[in-house]
Amino acid sequence: MGRCYPHLNLEERRKLAKWLDAKIPIKEIADNLRRAPSTIYREIRRNFYHDEELPQLNGYHAVNAQDRYEQRRAVHRKLIRYPDIMAAVRDGLDAGWSPEQIAGRMRQECHPMRVSHETIYRYAYSKDGRSEKFYRHLPEHRRRRRPRGTRRHHGRRFLDEFAIAHRPEAIAERSQFGHWECDLVMFRKEFGKANVTSLVERVSRFAVVLKNPDRQSKPVMEGLIDSLSPLPAEARRSITFDRGTEFTAWRHLKAGLGVDAWFCDPKSPWQKGTVENTNNRLRRYLPRKADPTVFTDRYLRSICDRLNNTPRKCLGYQTPTEVFRLNLMERVTSP
């Protein structure tokens, strides 16, 4: 294992300043601090204070040296030194983009000056970021960085021939356009049975959101038929569901659109992870405590527009709209 070389801290810098004032030799100071003499020389050279107007103030001062050290070490210094980058980051956050999406989009667009997603996070949780409560601009609005929690599993039995194990490999590998995943976004019981259908295409991650008055399966399927029917057949090949009773009217969907239906294994919603991920993104705008009965179609469309025009790492930081449109154009122009 390699050796560790910790940086000088404020207490060590205070001792150094006091011993320099006492004219103690550098080698003796280094021995007292258990440091190499070169470390002490370098520290003095980097952090020596010069004042042209008041030369009597020249010297090594511990607090000033610590401030200089922190300025050099600040990973987020670009966001402080370059207001244009900070403005671009804030614009992305205001649009609902994550720091990773902002950084990835900067790379894709070949910005002459850009930052990494870690720089944005570190600034948000730095002393400067905390003082202005920058974390409020992040998608999750978390005061501290922490891992995600786990989800509960739900599911019911369906006939084996419709199980996801029999789904073609082209769907699982995302090598064929036109395969979707579907789920319902639920809300608190006091708002009744109203819910929202979330539908996402697996290749492009293009999302569609629909409002439902209840969980009856046939009306849910009719909503899917109305939404997907304008698309060419190559863009609506199949839909993968979980085993909730709200999806038992899949035959109605098959009759209306000719779309195949596939179902996850019991208690395995992770098998349709694309729509689960989309639901997590939707929760930023459709929290469980919200009243779904007041959602308008215009509001839901605005959410879809925001999601579909957000760059995604899995798409090489293209947006779902760009990838979806490209795939549609390929189907239209191909012989």
XYZ file of C-alpha atoms in Angstrom:
335
model
C 0.000 0.000 0.000
C 1.305 3.456 -0.894
C 2.242 6.061 1.674
C -0.240 8.730 2.730
C 0.786 12.394 2.652
C -1.844 14.411 4.524
C -1.896 18.146 3.971
C -1.020 20.627 6.668
C -3.971 21.677 8.772
C -4.704 25.001 10.452
C -3.193 23.949 13.795
C 0.052 22.952 12.088
C 0.125 26.225 10.196
C -0.289 28.147 13.453
C 2.696 26.303 14.947
C 4.708 26.950 11.787
C 3.944 30.683 11.901
C 4.890 30.893 15.583
C 8.174 29.021 15.079
C 9.087 31.117 12.031
C 8.600 34.264 14.107
C 10.907 32.713 16.705
C 13.589 32.182 13.995
C 13.645 28.395 14.511
C 15.471 26.623 11.635
C 13.317 24.998 8.975
C 14.819 21.546 9.548
C 13.941 21.720 13.239
C 10.383 22.882 12.419
C 10.051 19.984 10.005
C 11.183 17.533 12.683
C 8.720 19.001 15.206
C 5.845 18.678 12.698
C 7.102 15.281 11.487
C 7.248 16.591 7.943
C 9.885 16.713 5.258
C 11.813 20.002 5.092
C 10.745 20.302 1.438
C 7.108 20.315 2.592
C 7.766 23.254 4.891
C 9.699 25.192 2.241
C 6.923 24.595 -0.272
C 4.248 25.661 2.236
C 6.059 28.934 2.943
C 6.645 29.644 -0.748
C 3.014 29.017 -1.694
C 1.341 30.849 1.154
C 3.722 33.684 2.026
C 1.792 36.949 2.277
C 3.054 40.006 0.331
C 1.637 43.516 0.726
C 3.166 46.148 -1.548
C 1.532 49.073 0.247
C 2.293 47.852 3.772
C 5.477 45.767 3.502
C 5.672 45.524 7.276
C 2.749 43.060 7.035
C 4.710 40.690 4.836
C 5.190 37.256 6.298
C 3.700 33.833 6.853
C 0.314 34.098 8.581
C -1.528 30.909 9.515
C -5.110 31.998 8.787
C -4.168 33.588 5.480
C -2.200 30.467 4.514
C -5.202 28.256 5.334
C -7.489 30.434 3.191
C -5.114 30.196 0.244
C -4.871 26.454 0.668
C -8.650 26.052 0.693
C -9.007 28.207 -2.417
C -6.530 26.030 -4.305
C -8.089 22.803 -3.102
C -11.685 23.772 -3.876
C -12.931 21.264 -6.472
C -15.805 23.608 -7.272
C -13.593 26.638 -8.014
C -14.774 26.780 -11.632
C -18.304 27.502 -10.476
C -17.020 30.362 -8.336
C -14.520 31.825 -10.800
C -16.654 31.557 -13.929
C -20.174 33.031 -13.600
C -21.094 31.834 -17.110
C -20.579 28.196 -16.106
C -22.532 28.711 -12.898
C -25.378 30.276 -14.910
C -25.410 27.297 -17.300
C -25.500 24.867 -14.380
C -28.354 26.751 -12.724
C -30.318 26.827 -15.986
C -29.977 23.062 -16.279
C -31.035 22.485 -12.681
C -34.014 24.817 -13.105
C -35.030 22.711 -16.109
C -35.045 19.608 -13.901
C -31.748 18.161 -15.180
C -29.452 16.251 -12.842
C -25.783 17.320 -12.422
C -24.737 14.261 -14.433
C -27.052 15.245 -17.287
C -25.751 18.828 -17.237
C -22.112 17.702 -17.344
C -22.820 15.112 -20.034
C -24.639 17.613 -22.223
C -21.708 20.031 -21.908
C -19.368 17.302 -23.161
C -21.674 16.386 -26.031
C -21.956 20.048 -27.117
C -18.163 20.487 -26.787
C -18.297 23.475 -24.458
C -14.895 25.221 -24.286
C -15.266 25.332 -20.495
C -17.225 22.665 -18.629
C -17.501 20.918 -15.282
C -18.052 17.369 -14.093
C -21.161 16.269 -12.222
C -18.997 15.674 -9.131
C -17.907 19.318 -9.213
C -21.556 20.400 -9.112
C -22.376 18.053 -6.240
C -19.307 19.102 -4.271
C -20.174 22.739 -4.693
C -23.745 22.074 -3.554
C -22.500 20.453 -0.347
C -19.514 22.737 0.230
C -19.427 25.601 2.712
C -20.332 28.095 -0.027
C -23.084 25.884 -1.419
C -24.603 25.230 1.996
C -24.613 28.921 2.850
C -26.880 29.629 -0.128
C -28.786 26.321 0.248
C -27.750 25.271 -3.242
C -29.024 21.733 -2.575
C -32.541 23.086 -3.175
C -31.690 23.302 -6.883
C -30.810 19.581 -7.074
C -33.505 17.183 -8.336
C -33.897 15.397 -4.976
C -33.499 18.546 -2.776
C -31.452 16.559 -0.277
C -29.511 18.330 2.463
C -26.923 15.521 2.471
C -25.761 12.990 -0.062
C -27.094 9.558 0.729
C -27.953 6.315 -1.112
C -31.380 5.669 -2.491
C -33.872 3.581 -0.554
C -35.424 0.362 -1.743
C -38.824 -0.119 -3.333
C -41.544 -2.478 -2.246
C -42.495 -5.267 -4.623
C -45.990 -5.948 -5.888
C -47.457 -8.409 -8.329
C -50.081 -11.055 -9.162
C -50.038 -14.277 -11.145
C -50.539 -14.367 -14.918
C -50.453 -17.220 -17.398
C -46.953 -18.510 -18.078
C -47.065 -18.021 -21.858
C -47.121 -14.245 -21.301
C -44.182 -14.296 -18.867
C -41.191 -12.095 -19.525
C -38.996 -15.200 -19.831
C -40.608 -15.836 -23.226
C -40.080 -12.281 -24.437
C -37.766 -12.085 -27.517
C -34.115 -11.224 -26.914
C -34.386 -8.225 -29.237
C -36.610 -6.550 -26.639
C -34.382 -7.344 -23.675
C -31.284 -6.124 -25.538
C -33.017 -2.917 -26.758
C -31.902 -3.737 -30.285
C -35.359 -3.166 -31.799
C -37.363 0.055 -31.652
C -41.048 0.095 -30.729
C -41.167 -1.889 -27.493
C -42.675 -0.126 -24.469
C -43.049 -0.573 -20.721
C -46.110 0.531 -18.756
C -47.021 1.143 -15.125
C -49.435 3.148 -12.993
C -48.333 6.013 -10.738
C -50.465 5.932 -7.595
C -51.346 8.586 -5.006
C -52.708 8.746 -1.473
C -55.968 6.962 -0.740
C -57.787 10.125 0.340
C -57.772 11.273 -3.306
C -59.732 8.224 -4.442
C -58.742 5.822 -7.197
C -57.437 8.384 -9.705
C -53.966 7.591 -11.015
C -51.584 8.241 -13.883
C -50.373 5.834 -16.568
C -46.667 6.071 -17.359
C -45.562 4.616 -20.682
C -41.964 4.608 -21.928
C -40.281 3.297 -25.080
C -37.283 1.102 -24.237
C -34.790 2.237 -26.900
C -35.346 6.006 -26.765
C -36.728 6.321 -23.184
C -39.471 8.481 -24.698
C -42.265 8.857 -22.118
C -46.028 9.342 -22.348
C -48.159 10.209 -19.306
C -51.965 9.760 -19.152
C -54.560 10.446 -16.457
C -56.999 7.707 -15.346
C -60.118 8.150 -13.167
C -59.610 4.703 -11.593
C -57.716 1.405 -11.953
C -60.200 -0.459 -14.153
C -58.206 -2.338 -16.720
C -60.233 -1.734 -19.870
C -60.227 2.101 -19.610
C -56.477 1.971 -18.928
C -55.978 -0.059 -22.099
C -58.211 2.301 -24.070
C -55.981 5.174 -23.006
C -52.977 3.289 -24.345
C -54.771 2.596 -27.614
C -55.666 6.272 -28.071
C -52.093 7.374 -27.367
C -50.252 4.831 -29.514
C -52.636 4.480 -32.457
C -51.191 7.514 -34.367
C -47.786 5.794 -34.482
C -46.763 3.375 -37.252
C -46.907 -0.317 -36.372
C -43.088 -0.507 -36.166
C -43.168 2.033 -33.317
C -45.672 0.074 -31.178
C -44.686 -3.592 -31.259
C -45.170 -4.646 -27.618
C -45.729 -3.427 -24.046
C -44.321 -4.999 -20.876
C -46.469 -4.761 -17.717
C -46.247 -5.977 -14.149
C -48.872 -8.387 -12.822
C -51.330 -5.856 -11.473
C -55.028 -6.466 -12.134
C -55.206 -3.121 -13.945
C -53.431 -4.787 -16.884
C -55.566 -7.911 -17.217
C -57.491 -6.462 -20.208
C -54.438 -6.912 -22.425
C -56.563 -8.738 -25.004
C -58.476 -5.488 -25.556
C -55.136 -3.818 -26.250
C -54.170 -6.616 -28.642
C -57.458 -6.315 -30.513
C -57.252 -2.536 -30.740
C -53.598 -2.123 -31.740
C -52.167 -5.558 -32.478
C -49.638 -4.967 -29.701
C -48.103 -7.929 -27.869
C -48.213 -7.937 -24.055
C -45.546 -9.329 -21.729
C -45.647 -9.586 -17.943
C -42.946 -9.483 -15.288
C -42.455 -12.319 -12.866
C -44.309 -12.029 -9.539
C -42.824 -9.417 -7.204
C -40.260 -8.422 -9.834
C -40.977 -4.849 -10.966
C -37.233 -4.387 -11.588
C -37.760 -6.451 -14.771
C -39.405 -3.358 -16.257
C -36.749 -1.051 -14.887
C -37.084 1.571 -17.613
C -40.591 2.595 -16.576
C -39.670 2.254 -12.888
C -36.882 4.747 -13.465
C -39.301 7.001 -15.334
C -41.735 6.843 -12.417
C -38.977 8.005 -10.107
C -38.385 10.992 -12.365
C -42.121 11.701 -12.528
C -42.321 11.856 -8.748
C -40.464 15.166 -8.870
C -43.575 16.663 -10.473
C -46.241 14.189 -9.334
C -45.539 13.551 -5.626
C -47.641 10.969 -3.845
C -49.220 13.664 -1.687
C -50.513 15.557 -4.768
C -54.188 15.404 -5.745
C -54.323 13.649 -9.158
C -57.878 14.825 -9.823
C -56.624 18.371 -10.464
C -54.025 17.381 -13.061
C -54.868 18.756 -16.477
C -53.837 17.184 -19.780
C -51.817 20.316 -20.489
C -49.897 19.943 -17.233
C -49.134 16.275 -17.921
C -47.962 17.143 -21.437
C -45.622 19.771 -20.002
C -44.106 17.126 -17.714
C -43.604 14.788 -20.683
C -41.974 17.591 -22.659
C -39.573 18.244 -19.806
C -38.646 14.572 -19.401
C -38.347 13.949 -23.134
C -36.133 16.991 -23.680
C -33.733 16.153 -20.855
C -30.401 14.626 -21.983
C -29.821 11.081 -20.760
C -26.475 9.439 -20.036
C -27.696 6.097 -21.432
C -28.405 7.864 -24.754
C -24.995 9.477 -25.004
C -26.599 12.629 -23.576
C -29.042 12.928 -26.418
C -32.640 13.563 -25.406
C -35.408 10.934 -25.672
C -37.189 13.171 -28.186
C -34.116 13.269 -30.432
C -33.664 9.484 -30.355
C -37.378 8.765 -30.780
C -37.649 11.120 -33.756
C -34.532 9.628 -35.348
C -35.934 6.106 -35.076
C -39.279 7.218 -36.515
C -37.545 8.877 -39.455
C -35.566 5.707 -40.153
C -38.824 3.711 -40.337
C -40.416 6.252 -42.658
C -37.466 6.546 -45.054
C -36.442 2.869 -45.108
C -37.820 0.841 -48.064
